[in-house]
């Protein structure tokens, strides 16, 4: 294996959770080859002008479906008193984070298609990168909080209403937001140190933090320490929390004597487990593909699946697998009509 492959795989787990990826400066890159830039060029999906209207319509449709689907989930939770529970409180916050998540990338891409321009300013790129990190981390941390909620509901049902009260739920969402803002600010503070870059073209349709920061030559001990610290806080710990929660959940479900009881307990966390697998599965696929393959087009497609398709499918997973959500949506639509 090449050293580059080993380095990429070693940073894979860290990169997936959006910490900082530092590209090593090769010995043949001299200071004079680094340039001060004020804008970046984003990679598009196709150079063919005949395909631009099709791409515009496709991504506009996906964006509208995502926003509408997640808004319906939020409205259903707010309007139905039966859904005023911790589980659906976290779900509504996840839907809001998904709307913001996809809104950081798709509108700019649609504007670029319409204006036939792929240029994004340095400030605009840092802003997009910051917002992307915030809402990606919110998704990550909210899924972890929801796993804890399912653990309490299944493993400690008698204590669940007391422990998972409104104050704790609000506190957990607030902590998730603060941690996401903290990571975003770390990205920005380090990105602001970069005024010279090896290239101006980003091999993606948006300012992916990993690719933006990899364009600069930054490699020192403190930088690597920050990288692995962020990987542990925002990568290893959330995944560990989810795995431990589901380990206890599965253990408790197996102790239930009746088959119907096991099915009911599993169905209570089936939707969340599906979203977790979708979120982490597409994320790992996107960043594993970029670590193994050097094809820019494949990287763009993987990013679309992770950052566009995943938030679009989340409301459908919850609405199709959850009778409470479906009933709430029917009552909401009937009142509207």
Steps between C-alpha positions, in 0.01 A plus 500: 500500500611854431559742786226727366246217517601414855478863604154540346367183661649601832314830482180347361314472827610850595415652162153346491386700800624824347808580699791665329692309238851630453676430176872438532718734300717301269865590480474623143243767590683821567365811664505684169252249354238589763270783397280744688145467365168673558273239344463129428363310202248225573480187289174447314329179394536549129647743250220427251274810481206285385505315833488812716117543490457132589743527791332818618154341495624180668673670791228761541245217528715314754543817703128579503410140592752508786376831638133407462543152650689622805262795547205260503668294771560814708142623453361157583697487825401855599130466415433157653498481885558123478844571354612734776750245629882500520532270198306731269652811652843375391358393164367850430841646583665245271263600219584867555872418491448307174327798340789727597753232399381474142441877480872566547591331170213469250393868461856603413530214251170597337619860474823386338310295244276794412784751477739256328759583761679275748679773687455547874677770697745421777263645762201322346689172499592532868138589583365200312761275659411627847126447456557157348704393803242634745204313357692183416615485863146572616379196306779292649437606859120493477512141375712418805252673732213313336681172557524586870130584501413159351730334755316665788156423354569129445745414777357724776133556409389576859758776547470630142231769559687637800852500354416612146312811603465818296790673670743216429385472139549872443838485672618212278400687182669816627821310580494343152469846346780645713736213417420543130571873519824428682626265230396742229693781665809282525478437127466871429780605734743262336373576149561870559866418551513392137563774250704294255374197312641248254186508282179697457274216377297304756414152378142521619181697439534679835776604738560168668713573812731208431575605144528872575754452776688237301579765236729675745830378631462469872666225695632529851468323831235732646293476181500122511411506869196716423403266218500189716338681791208601280483150356466354849243753622278512192571159350595228741290608800165538314542167323604336825193644672269368226660154504481472879137617501398243241698229672290557813183532292557169321586330829175624654293401196639145506383464861138569402318162500228567242571541130246782472671683785837471326353631176335795675824590680706475183250703296538781755861551389485360144461839331787653695724203426420531128592871501822428692603235246415734212689796648816316597487258207488772236757710690747214526440416135563860395824545690625145451451551128700822506778329697524200267405650164644811339206555265351850551168400339457209740576731791229742384243220463586364846462847649158538337382171651623601843405869513185501282341155481537422872307804635241444227434140605493556877140632522375220276667238717330637811161559339481164320615293799319692773123478545489798735663727242270373224190557712618847600565588135150380403343715773715796398402467133132452585498818709681686222256385234 
